[in-house]
Amino acid sequence: MNPQLTDAPAPARPSAPPPAASARRRPLPIVLGGVALVVGLAVLPLLAIEIPGVLPGPTYTPGTLQLLAYAMLIAALALSYRMMFGLAGLLSFGHALFFAAGAYGLGMSLDAFAPAEWPSGLVFAASIGITLVFGLVLAATVGALALRVTGISFAMVTLAFAQAGSVLIRRNPDSATGGDEGLSLDIANVPEGLVGVVNTRNLYWMALAVLVFVYLVVLWVERSRAGHVAEAARENELRVRVIGIRPYSVKLLIFVVASVLAAIAGMGYLLLQSGASPRIATADFTLTLLVIVVLGGVGYRWGAIVGGIVYTLLDQRLTALAGSDFIAGLPAVLRVPLSEPLFILGTLFILVVLFLPGGIAGIPQRIRSGRKQHPVEAEEATDA
Amino acid sequence: MSTVVLLLITGLGLGALYFLVASGLSLIYGLMGVLNFAHGSFLTIAAFLGWEVGRRVSDGTWWGLALSAMVGLAVGAIVAAATEYLLIRRLYERHIEQALVTVGLALASVALFEGIWGTDPIYTRKPDWLAQTTEILGAKIPNDRFLLIACALIVLGGIVLFLRRTRYGLIIRAGVENRSMVTALGIDVRRSFTIVFAIGGAAAGLGGVLASVYYGYVSAHLGSVLLIFAFIVTVIGGLGSLTGAAIASVLVAVLQQFANFYLAGTGDFVVVVALAVVLLVRPRGLLGKVA
């Protein structure tokens, strides 16, 4: 039980300014370390660091930058998912819908919405605006409906909406989504600096910017009063109601913010991959996010980032490994499982859930405290 | 008229398939609170092994099919019981983690099946009679629909008999009602967890073999396709209610067939909308108990 629960969400008290609170709780070395990490990542395209076995090549090559940028976008998406699942305890199976809404929304509005007299930069900005509004409206609608039920039913409603979205994308109405082929990016109105292999470096910086932006928004929401209420409602919704707060509006806020952040990551994905594939709207993709968040550690914000990057790199490297001569030379009993990256990742995930409840980010805490039990347990709302 | 009859009976056949998957899901959730994402994998492995055995003995005959069904039942039960014993039991009373383990198992097993049997569907042979049609009220009904409906009815009857007439059935019914009370009476509910998993797995395994008859192929994604609809059926019927699952599977499948025919292939949409409506109007489902 959270001891802060009784004093944090007192409704009558004037709200304390969140920056002061965060400055008090966040020691300077950690902030500086974070800034140094971001700067380090930002100058990576200018360096030639080689990590054999982890990265496909030196860090300045487009292939490596593309992979790292993709990993960072997935990390941003996982971060937004963790805000819902880890902070508010909302187990959604429909988060992929909003990622796809961002990717397909931007792609389709760039296709369809192009007034000839407007300069292309303005069209691009307007398309982003349209996509954001679309994501916001979609998230508010789905959230308002789905949050009327809790627990497993909530998971099922979000799954149902995501499934409807996935079917819609595959069915390809008016040839707008490209069906199974996927949607390719119409580059007519995309700024030149974001197009082509030569400019992968810019796309990398864009992905880094998206990740930092998502992180800051998530941090801000978690530190806000709404974040505290959401956390309290996750632990014990009844007590929050007794205090006189309606958890519904707070949960809806968290849901909408997380979904719009997912849509932003989706837009980044469209620009990075020069297209969108229907795979990103499926329930499997949301399950992958769940795996990432749990692998990284549900209780920790940076766990989602670590999980996203580790998962993406593992997926990529294991796929490369599957095609290697070493694997081809093994007997069938070993060759078949080892040539399926998802089999290895799924098994790894099961092992983490069974033996490492805090995920990767929980390892230092476990070593320090030596406890068997993970300190931050994400639990479902009790009155499901 | 003949179209309506055809859609109705085809819907019943598909509903039988949904029921075979949903019955296990619903019982498992009702007793243990576990949403079993690996249920589709039980179905797929049973379908594959049933097909492998059936085609080696006598492909495309009734004997081969009966043997496949036996193998499917056994494989489903064994795999499900092993899953419960080795993975789920370790995470007793931690529902989110239990669901997560089954998610991992589902991802890993589908990948493994793809590795072993390939990504393309493998077409199967069935007895000649099943490929023919029978005329009822002017509608030509494919015969395999009758087989599906008959099997689902037998399974429904069998599970109901087991639940009503045996000691373990009594414990399971009591456990669904109030598990802590049963434990307080000194009964080890955990043994019945394994049994429920085995029953659910056996039903899903039979469903796998029958699905390969209905669709005419086996593939690594057979289970995941059916699983989503089985989830929807389970939630609409009310989590934990076997009768609810039976009613809902028929409703969902018939609705899907009619929408696919009359509303230009929008069956999947209509089902999703139905789920949303049911959950918003009646969050516990048709026959679910009050949470």
XYZ file of C-alpha atoms in Angstrom:
675
model
C 0.000 0.000 0.000
C 1.237 3.449 -0.878
C 1.704 5.631 2.226
C 1.548 8.818 0.143
C -1.938 7.949 -0.921
C -3.655 9.848 1.857
C -1.873 13.168 1.476
C -1.142 13.413 -2.237
C -4.576 13.888 -3.810
C -6.277 16.209 -1.344
C -8.748 18.126 -3.491
C -9.136 21.298 -1.423
C -5.439 22.052 -1.086
C -4.044 24.648 -3.519
C -1.906 22.864 -6.051
C 1.813 22.946 -5.473
C 3.753 23.943 -8.595
C 5.017 20.677 -10.105
C 8.482 21.959 -11.162
C 9.390 22.741 -7.559
C 8.228 19.306 -6.501
C 10.199 17.583 -9.230
C 13.329 19.604 -8.485
C 13.113 18.544 -4.891
C 12.701 14.876 -5.677
C 15.125 14.666 -8.572
C 18.778 15.021 -7.556
C 20.979 17.099 -9.828
C 23.409 14.303 -10.851
C 20.572 12.283 -12.394
C 19.345 15.289 -14.397
C 22.880 16.000 -15.587
C 23.378 12.346 -16.436
C 20.191 12.370 -18.503
C 21.269 15.499 -20.372
C 24.717 13.997 -20.997
C 23.104 10.815 -22.333
C 20.901 12.772 -24.743
C 23.884 14.838 -25.916
C 25.888 11.646 -26.326
C 23.147 10.108 -28.434
C 22.816 13.319 -30.450
C 26.488 13.350 -31.507
C 26.480 9.617 -32.288
C 25.963 10.140 -36.059
C 29.186 12.172 -36.149
C 31.265 9.407 -34.561
C 32.419 6.031 -35.796
C 31.796 3.703 -32.888
C 31.596 0.023 -33.701
C 29.977 -2.501 -31.425
C 30.315 -5.847 -33.217
C 27.404 -8.187 -32.621
C 25.105 -5.405 -31.392
C 25.112 -2.869 -34.192
C 25.266 -3.817 -37.874
C 28.022 -1.276 -38.588
C 29.778 1.924 -37.437
C 27.411 4.492 -35.940
C 27.630 6.976 -38.797
C 26.346 4.546 -41.446
C 22.698 4.951 -42.531
C 21.840 1.305 -41.730
C 22.889 1.616 -38.099
C 21.280 5.029 -37.712
C 18.049 3.698 -39.183
C 18.047 0.811 -36.701
C 18.819 3.079 -33.743
C 16.161 5.585 -34.796
C 13.618 2.781 -35.096
C 14.609 1.497 -31.652
C 14.138 4.973 -30.178
C 10.694 5.369 -31.724
C 9.671 1.977 -30.344
C 11.076 3.078 -26.984
C 8.952 6.258 -27.147
C 5.890 4.163 -27.940
C 6.674 1.762 -25.107
C 7.079 4.742 -22.770
C 3.599 5.964 -23.628
C 2.242 2.447 -23.120
C 3.961 2.188 -19.764
C 2.283 5.391 -18.662
C -1.073 3.680 -19.132
C -0.181 0.195 -17.939
C 2.412 0.946 -15.298
C 1.192 4.266 -13.912
C -2.578 4.043 -14.239
C -2.850 0.242 -14.266
C -4.862 0.282 -17.496
C -4.140 -2.942 -19.368
C -4.990 -1.914 -22.916
C -4.779 -4.248 -25.899
C -5.478 -1.466 -28.341
C -2.479 0.817 -28.083
C -1.314 -0.153 -31.572
C -4.456 1.531 -32.919
C -3.140 4.979 -31.992
C 0.367 4.301 -33.286
C -1.224 3.223 -36.559
C -3.531 6.254 -36.444
C -0.458 8.494 -36.322
C 1.362 6.684 -39.114
C -1.611 6.173 -41.419
C -3.196 9.520 -40.502
C -0.120 11.462 -41.551
C 0.413 9.329 -44.637
C -3.181 9.682 -45.780
C -3.457 13.400 -45.117
C -0.206 13.975 -47.034
C -1.774 11.991 -49.875
C -5.191 13.572 -49.882
C -4.725 17.061 -48.508
C -2.497 19.108 -50.774
C -3.799 22.533 -51.834
C -1.620 23.415 -54.796
C -1.194 27.083 -53.877
C 0.175 26.352 -50.387
C 3.942 26.050 -49.893
C 4.907 22.446 -49.173
C 6.216 23.241 -45.688
C 2.806 24.555 -44.717
C 1.087 21.466 -46.139
C 3.421 19.274 -44.095
C 2.733 21.205 -40.895
C -1.006 21.211 -41.574
C -0.962 17.454 -42.163
C 0.757 16.923 -38.826
C -1.858 19.150 -37.195
C -4.703 17.224 -38.804
C -3.200 13.915 -37.674
C -2.822 15.166 -34.105
C -6.434 16.315 -33.998
C -7.515 12.992 -35.518
C -5.529 11.062 -32.913
C -6.949 13.209 -30.126
C -10.555 12.728 -31.233
C -10.063 8.983 -31.760
C -8.402 8.579 -28.360
C -11.078 10.590 -26.579
C -13.860 8.561 -28.226
C -12.342 5.128 -27.623
C -11.202 6.087 -24.121
C -14.560 7.534 -23.090
C -16.302 4.325 -24.154
C -13.722 1.793 -22.965
C -13.171 3.354 -19.543
C -16.790 2.764 -18.615
C -15.676 -0.780 -17.833
C -12.590 -1.865 -15.890
C -10.120 -4.731 -15.718
C -10.365 -7.487 -18.290
C -13.441 -5.952 -19.903
C -11.478 -2.761 -20.547
C -8.750 -4.829 -22.202
C -11.359 -6.535 -24.377
C -13.061 -3.297 -25.507
C -9.744 -1.753 -26.488
C -8.830 -4.993 -28.273
C -12.129 -4.862 -30.134
C -11.564 -1.283 -31.305
C -8.006 -2.039 -32.368
C -9.218 -5.106 -34.227
C -11.820 -2.988 -36.031
C -9.087 -0.514 -36.987
C -6.842 -3.322 -38.183
C -9.637 -4.787 -40.326
C -10.386 -1.338 -41.761
C -6.751 -0.794 -42.722
C -6.489 -4.207 -44.355
C -9.742 -3.751 -46.245
C -8.323 -0.664 -47.941
C -11.374 1.632 -48.368
C -11.063 3.823 -51.502
C -7.464 2.538 -51.835
C -6.559 4.981 -49.062
C -4.593 2.657 -46.768
C -2.946 0.395 -49.316
C -4.367 -2.775 -47.751
C -1.885 -5.599 -47.155
C 0.734 -3.854 -49.276
C 0.964 -1.001 -46.803
C 0.987 2.727 -47.391
C 3.994 4.390 -48.973
C 4.934 7.930 -48.049
C 4.101 10.594 -50.628
C 7.249 12.726 -50.455
C 5.916 15.654 -52.535
C 5.298 17.799 -49.463
C 7.793 16.323 -47.003
C 10.759 18.626 -46.229
C 13.784 17.569 -48.261
C 15.932 17.080 -45.197
C 13.766 14.172 -44.085
C 13.807 12.203 -47.328
C 16.265 9.634 -48.582
C 19.127 7.518 -47.280
C 21.490 10.515 -47.352
C 19.395 12.224 -44.701
C 19.061 9.264 -42.324
C 21.041 11.361 -39.863
C 18.238 13.960 -39.722
C 15.664 11.220 -39.247
C 17.771 9.859 -36.403
C 17.743 13.259 -34.708
C 14.021 13.497 -35.280
C 13.538 10.109 -33.573
C 15.717 11.239 -30.669
C 13.664 14.439 -30.391
C 10.444 12.402 -30.347
C 11.825 10.161 -27.591
C 12.956 13.116 -25.466
C 9.660 14.913 -26.003
C 7.629 11.833 -25.035
C 9.835 11.292 -21.989
C 9.363 14.872 -20.796
C 5.591 14.742 -21.285
C 5.385 11.417 -19.441
C 7.535 12.823 -16.634
C 5.342 15.905 -16.431
C 2.127 13.880 -16.308
C 3.515 11.494 -13.687
C 4.584 14.367 -11.475
C 1.313 16.223 -11.858
C -1.631 15.837 -9.505
C -3.424 13.829 -12.176
C -0.538 11.372 -12.190
C -0.734 10.939 -8.426
C -4.479 10.357 -8.587
C -4.011 7.794 -11.376
C -1.374 6.012 -9.316
C -3.630 6.022 -6.273
C -6.556 4.703 -8.317
C -4.356 1.871 -9.560
C -3.551 0.860 -5.987
C -7.030 1.268 -4.567
C -9.774 2.830 -6.618
C -12.345 2.653 -3.853
C -10.269 4.801 -1.510
C -9.833 7.407 -4.223
C -13.585 7.516 -4.694
C -14.099 7.865 -0.947
C -11.813 10.891 -0.882
C -14.167 12.434 -3.408
C -12.240 12.191 -6.664
C -13.663 10.637 -9.808
C -10.956 8.363 -11.190
C -12.768 8.248 -14.546
C -11.725 11.711 -15.764
C -8.144 11.231 -14.610
C -7.899 7.844 -16.314
C -9.381 9.338 -19.472
C -6.763 12.088 -19.373
C -3.950 9.538 -19.023
C -5.468 7.421 -21.810
C -5.752 10.385 -24.192
C -2.262 11.720 -23.456
C -0.695 8.274 -23.884
C -2.605 7.724 -27.128
C -1.615 11.080 -28.630
C 2.017 10.371 -27.696
C 1.665 7.035 -29.491
C 0.313 8.873 -32.529
C 3.353 11.177 -32.476
C 5.651 8.150 -32.394
C 3.592 6.749 -35.270
C 4.203 9.865 -37.360
C 7.915 9.508 -36.720
C 7.681 5.865 -37.800
C 6.018 6.837 -41.102
C 8.772 9.342 -41.917
C 11.553 6.977 -40.862
C 10.275 3.924 -42.745
C 8.929 5.980 -45.693
C 5.676 4.113 -45.273
C 3.437 2.155 -42.946
C 2.629 -1.551 -42.947
C -0.660 -3.020 -41.668
C 1.363 -5.027 -39.123
C 1.527 -1.992 -36.797
C -2.237 -2.021 -36.267
C -2.550 -5.661 -35.196
C -3.155 -7.010 -31.711
C 0.223 -8.774 -31.993
C 1.935 -5.410 -32.149
C 0.302 -4.320 -28.891
C 1.363 -7.630 -27.348
C 4.908 -6.853 -28.457
C 4.650 -3.521 -26.620
C 3.468 -5.348 -23.528
C 6.457 -7.676 -23.820
C 8.797 -4.687 -24.183
C 7.401 -2.872 -21.158
C 7.512 -5.968 -18.943
C 10.956 -6.949 -20.230
C 12.283 -3.493 -19.359
C 10.502 -3.291 -16.004
C 6.993 -1.982 -15.423
C 7.941 -0.103 -12.276
C 10.523 2.112 -13.937
C 10.147 4.861 -16.495
C 13.487 4.190 -18.138
C 12.659 0.499 -18.101
C 10.363 1.058 -21.076
C 13.178 2.826 -22.951
C 15.700 0.092 -22.157
C 13.124 -2.560 -23.061
C 12.284 -0.899 -26.379
C 15.907 -0.553 -27.422
C 16.982 -4.009 -26.208
C 13.971 -5.662 -27.857
C 14.455 -3.925 -31.207
C 18.185 -4.637 -31.298
C 17.656 -8.265 -30.236
C 14.933 -8.727 -32.835
C 17.162 -7.311 -35.554
C 20.304 -9.178 -34.525
C 18.489 -12.476 -33.999
C 16.990 -12.178 -37.474
C 20.465 -11.609 -38.830
C 21.720 -14.566 -36.795
C 18.937 -16.787 -38.130
C 20.242 -16.318 -41.668
C 23.869 -16.994 -40.755
C 25.919 -20.042 -41.740
C 26.432 -20.997 -38.120
C 22.724 -21.627 -37.614
C 22.340 -23.382 -40.978
C 24.977 -25.906 -39.928
C 23.200 -26.980 -36.755
C 21.009 -30.091 -36.505
C 17.281 -29.495 -37.014
C 16.415 -29.737 -33.309
C 18.488 -26.615 -32.610
C 18.225 -24.965 -36.004
C 14.431 -24.606 -36.160
C 13.927 -22.830 -32.804
C 17.038 -20.678 -33.140
C 16.049 -19.424 -36.566
C 12.816 -17.942 -35.192
C 13.617 -14.662 -33.375
C 10.132 -14.445 -31.929
C 10.539 -17.875 -30.330
C 13.694 -16.769 -28.529
C 12.142 -13.450 -27.502
C 8.959 -15.147 -26.281
C 10.947 -17.652 -24.234
C 13.095 -14.859 -22.831
C 9.939 -12.987 -21.899
C 8.505 -15.997 -20.048
C 11.759 -16.384 -18.136
C 11.751 -12.693 -17.176
C 8.162 -12.876 -15.927
C 8.926 -16.024 -13.931
C 12.315 -15.230 -12.477
C 12.918 -11.492 -12.821
C 9.690 -9.697 -11.902
C 11.271 -6.222 -11.982
C 12.503 -6.602 -15.541
C 15.862 -5.333 -16.722
C 15.462 -2.009 -14.923
C 14.745 -3.830 -11.680
C 18.076 -5.695 -11.612
C 20.067 -2.989 -9.731
C 17.323 -2.676 -7.137
C 17.243 -6.445 -6.668
C 20.976 -6.657 -6.249
C 20.953 -3.804 -3.747
C 18.087 -4.962 -1.598
C 18.587 -8.691 -2.101
C 14.845 -9.149 -1.891
C 13.051 -11.871 -3.749
C 9.981 -9.734 -4.258
C 9.915 -6.896 -6.726
C 9.162 -3.663 -4.819
C 6.824 -2.028 -7.332
C 4.068 -4.410 -8.284
C 1.740 -3.300 -11.048
C -1.630 -4.568 -10.026
C -4.968 -4.425 -11.676
C -7.646 -2.207 -10.189
C -9.040 -4.258 -7.350
C -12.733 -3.763 -8.025
C -12.572 -5.011 -11.592
C -35.475 -18.665 -47.624
C -32.795 -21.121 -48.666
C -30.145 -18.422 -48.170
C -31.354 -17.787 -44.648
C -31.227 -21.505 -43.828
C -27.758 -21.799 -45.311
C -26.478 -18.791 -43.365
C -28.121 -20.027 -40.198
C -26.619 -23.528 -40.330
C -23.212 -22.268 -41.442
C -23.377 -19.812 -38.559
C -24.183 -22.669 -36.202
C -21.196 -24.605 -37.523
C -18.860 -21.667 -37.009
C -20.452 -21.062 -33.624
C -19.642 -24.674 -32.708
C -15.987 -23.947 -33.455
C -16.060 -20.763 -31.371
C -17.687 -22.651 -28.532
C -14.995 -25.344 -28.480
C -12.381 -22.637 -27.900
C -14.478 -20.344 -25.715
C -15.692 -23.052 -23.322
C -12.176 -23.666 -22.028
C -11.360 -19.963 -21.872
C -14.503 -19.239 -19.924
C -14.024 -22.070 -17.414
C -10.373 -21.167 -16.863
C -11.170 -17.504 -16.348
C -14.113 -18.277 -14.122
C -12.146 -20.546 -11.818
C -8.676 -19.004 -11.851
C -9.042 -15.472 -13.181
C -6.497 -16.198 -15.905
C -7.040 -14.823 -19.366
C -5.338 -17.563 -21.341
C -3.684 -16.141 -24.450
C -2.025 -19.486 -25.140
C -5.358 -21.182 -25.782
C -4.993 -20.615 -29.510
C -1.638 -22.394 -29.405
C -3.216 -25.460 -27.758
C -5.594 -25.532 -30.699
C -2.874 -25.118 -33.310
C -0.525 -27.777 -31.949
C -3.434 -30.223 -31.675
C -4.469 -29.464 -35.260
C -0.930 -30.026 -36.548
C -0.266 -33.230 -34.629
C -3.734 -34.578 -35.401
C -3.125 -33.957 -39.074
C 0.354 -35.500 -38.951
C -0.956 -38.702 -37.347
C -4.149 -38.858 -39.402
C -2.434 -38.561 -42.767
C 0.145 -41.213 -41.898
C -2.478 -43.794 -40.935
C -5.174 -43.263 -43.522
C -5.555 -39.888 -45.141
C -9.017 -38.653 -46.077
C -11.042 -41.451 -44.477
C -13.316 -41.538 -41.472
C -10.801 -43.642 -39.548
C -8.088 -41.110 -40.197
C -10.324 -38.269 -39.061
C -11.408 -40.117 -35.919
C -7.790 -40.830 -35.083
C -6.904 -37.167 -35.712
C -9.690 -36.114 -33.365
C -8.425 -38.517 -30.666
C -4.871 -37.266 -31.044
C -6.143 -33.668 -31.009
C -8.061 -34.231 -27.783
C -5.110 -35.914 -26.091
C -2.513 -33.404 -27.282
C -4.684 -30.443 -26.290
C -5.265 -31.871 -22.813
C -1.614 -32.786 -22.211
C -0.185 -29.499 -23.475
C -2.705 -27.454 -21.501
C -2.181 -29.406 -18.288
C 1.583 -29.115 -18.691
C 1.269 -25.357 -19.226
C -0.723 -25.006 -16.046
C 1.596 -27.227 -14.064
C 4.882 -25.749 -15.259
C 4.112 -22.077 -15.840
C 0.811 -20.850 -14.430
C 1.031 -22.583 -11.046
C 4.287 -20.829 -10.188
C 2.513 -17.475 -10.379
C -0.404 -18.402 -8.163
C -2.777 -15.489 -7.476
C -0.833 -13.044 -9.640
C -3.275 -12.656 -12.494
C -1.449 -10.091 -14.614
C 1.763 -12.134 -14.560
C -0.174 -15.294 -15.393
C -1.720 -13.588 -18.411
C 1.729 -12.287 -19.399
C 3.236 -15.775 -19.297
C 0.514 -17.047 -21.604
C 1.174 -14.090 -23.941
C 4.840 -15.087 -24.077
C 3.927 -18.711 -24.663
C 1.568 -17.744 -27.490
C 4.230 -15.618 -29.220
C 6.947 -18.243 -28.828
C 4.804 -21.205 -29.857
C 3.426 -19.567 -33.013
C 7.005 -18.759 -34.023
C 8.020 -22.354 -33.319
C 5.132 -23.757 -35.378
C 6.141 -21.474 -38.240
C 9.666 -22.799 -37.940
C 8.566 -26.433 -38.021
C 5.628 -26.431 -40.447
C 6.298 -23.263 -42.451
C 4.291 -20.081 -42.827
C 1.996 -21.227 -45.631
C -1.257 -23.040 -44.933
C -1.091 -26.821 -45.500
C -4.194 -28.143 -47.254
C -5.772 -31.205 -45.716
C -7.908 -34.026 -47.097
C -11.212 -35.005 -45.578
C -13.671 -37.897 -46.063
C -15.713 -37.539 -49.262
C -19.047 -37.230 -47.472
C -17.863 -34.107 -45.653
C -17.083 -32.395 -48.937
C -20.599 -33.019 -50.274
C -23.754 -31.095 -49.494
C -27.173 -31.997 -48.152
C -30.338 -30.196 -49.175
C -32.476 -28.814 -46.346
C -35.461 -26.583 -47.227
C -33.909 -25.863 -50.589
C -30.516 -24.870 -49.174
C -27.398 -26.877 -50.041
C -25.584 -27.249 -46.729
C -21.972 -28.489 -46.691
C -21.916 -31.652 -44.593
C -18.974 -30.675 -42.409
C -21.224 -28.137 -40.667
C -23.255 -31.010 -39.207
C -20.125 -32.694 -37.901
C -19.052 -29.481 -36.171
C -22.443 -28.924 -34.581
C -22.643 -32.552 -33.407
C -19.160 -32.456 -31.876
C -19.832 -29.168 -30.087
C -23.078 -30.550 -28.685
C -21.282 -33.680 -27.447
C -18.579 -31.549 -25.809
C -21.161 -29.246 -24.232
C -23.095 -32.241 -22.908
C -19.927 -33.911 -21.671
C -18.703 -30.857 -19.799
C -22.120 -30.209 -18.287
C -22.357 -33.857 -17.161
C -18.860 -33.674 -15.708
C -19.630 -30.473 -13.843
C -22.977 -31.697 -12.500
C -22.327 -35.382 -11.813
C -18.779 -35.754 -10.538
C -17.031 -34.718 -7.371
C -14.440 -32.671 -9.246
C -17.210 -30.991 -11.191
C -18.776 -29.998 -7.913
C -15.491 -28.561 -6.646
C -14.996 -26.634 -9.883
C -18.508 -25.195 -9.799
C -18.052 -24.222 -6.169
C -14.641 -22.751 -6.990
C -16.081 -20.568 -9.739
C -18.700 -19.365 -7.278
C -16.383 -18.617 -4.363
C -12.859 -19.964 -4.384
C -11.725 -18.819 -0.972
C -14.715 -20.536 0.626
C -13.820 -23.834 -1.053
C -10.227 -23.484 0.134
C -11.456 -22.692 3.618
C -13.378 -25.949 3.633
C -10.090 -27.798 3.292
C -10.293 -28.730 -0.376
C -7.220 -28.336 -2.539
C -8.606 -26.256 -5.394
C -5.283 -26.271 -7.212
C -5.732 -29.831 -8.429
C -8.932 -28.800 -10.118
C -7.006 -25.975 -11.852
C -5.023 -28.591 -13.745
C -8.206 -30.484 -14.566
C -9.936 -27.370 -15.868
C -6.929 -26.590 -18.015
C -6.892 -30.157 -19.342
C -10.615 -30.051 -20.188
C -10.309 -26.662 -21.850
C -7.232 -27.817 -23.755
C -8.968 -31.004 -24.896
C -11.956 -29.015 -26.184
C -9.610 -26.623 -27.976
C -7.646 -29.571 -29.380
C -10.782 -31.115 -30.828
C -11.648 -27.645 -32.109
C -8.265 -27.541 -33.846
C -8.864 -30.778 -35.741
C -12.387 -29.679 -36.659
C -11.128 -26.254 -37.714
C -8.769 -27.954 -40.151
C -11.838 -29.742 -41.575
C -13.910 -26.530 -41.698
C -11.247 -24.333 -43.299
C -9.642 -27.153 -45.288
C -6.118 -26.325 -44.121
C -3.854 -26.137 -41.085
C -1.560 -23.180 -40.466
C 0.431 -21.724 -37.600
C -2.072 -18.874 -37.299
C -5.178 -21.062 -37.105
C -5.410 -20.546 -33.350
C -4.751 -16.830 -33.162
C -7.546 -16.065 -35.634
C -10.073 -18.118 -33.685
C -8.779 -16.882 -30.334
C -9.812 -13.266 -30.879
C -13.370 -14.298 -31.679
C -13.355 -16.739 -28.781
C -12.367 -13.882 -26.462
C -15.229 -11.806 -27.800
C -17.614 -14.737 -27.343
C -16.384 -15.334 -23.802
C -16.829 -11.717 -22.782
C -20.250 -11.380 -24.413
C -21.426 -14.617 -22.806
C -20.150 -13.607 -19.408
C -16.739 -14.678 -18.077
C -17.000 -17.983 -16.276
C -20.366 -19.025 -17.672
C -20.403 -22.135 -19.856
C -24.020 -21.676 -20.949
C -23.285 -18.024 -21.673
C -20.360 -19.047 -23.856
C -22.581 -21.509 -25.754
C -25.316 -18.942 -26.389
C -22.888 -16.180 -27.264
C -20.903 -18.314 -29.702
C -24.046 -19.105 -31.674
C -25.211 -15.473 -31.587
C -21.829 -14.092 -32.627
C -21.277 -16.602 -35.423
C -24.799 -16.265 -36.877
C -24.592 -12.466 -36.655
C -21.225 -12.592 -38.395
C -22.547 -14.781 -41.224
C -25.612 -12.620 -41.830
C -23.617 -9.374 -41.738
C -21.057 -10.842 -44.118
C -23.798 -11.725 -46.594
C -26.258 -8.842 -46.304
C -24.008 -5.973 -45.229
C -21.194 -6.424 -47.741
C -18.696 -8.458 -45.722
C -18.769 -6.386 -42.548
C -19.077 -9.420 -40.265
C -15.977 -8.663 -38.190
C -17.097 -5.083 -37.635
C -20.570 -6.052 -36.545
C -19.139 -8.502 -34.016
C -16.836 -5.831 -32.586
C -19.693 -3.354 -32.366
C -21.826 -6.018 -30.670
C -19.081 -6.557 -28.107
C -18.804 -2.840 -27.391
C -22.586 -2.506 -27.052
C -22.915 -5.521 -24.751
C -20.084 -4.338 -22.517
C -21.459 -0.830 -22.227
C -25.047 -1.871 -21.624
C -24.295 -4.935 -19.512
C -20.613 -5.023 -18.477
C -20.781 -8.518 -16.962
C -21.970 -10.121 -20.193
C -25.148 -12.039 -20.918
C -24.963 -14.651 -18.151
C -21.965 -13.496 -16.133
C -22.142 -13.216 -12.378
C -21.902 -9.801 -10.741
C -18.238 -8.982 -10.209
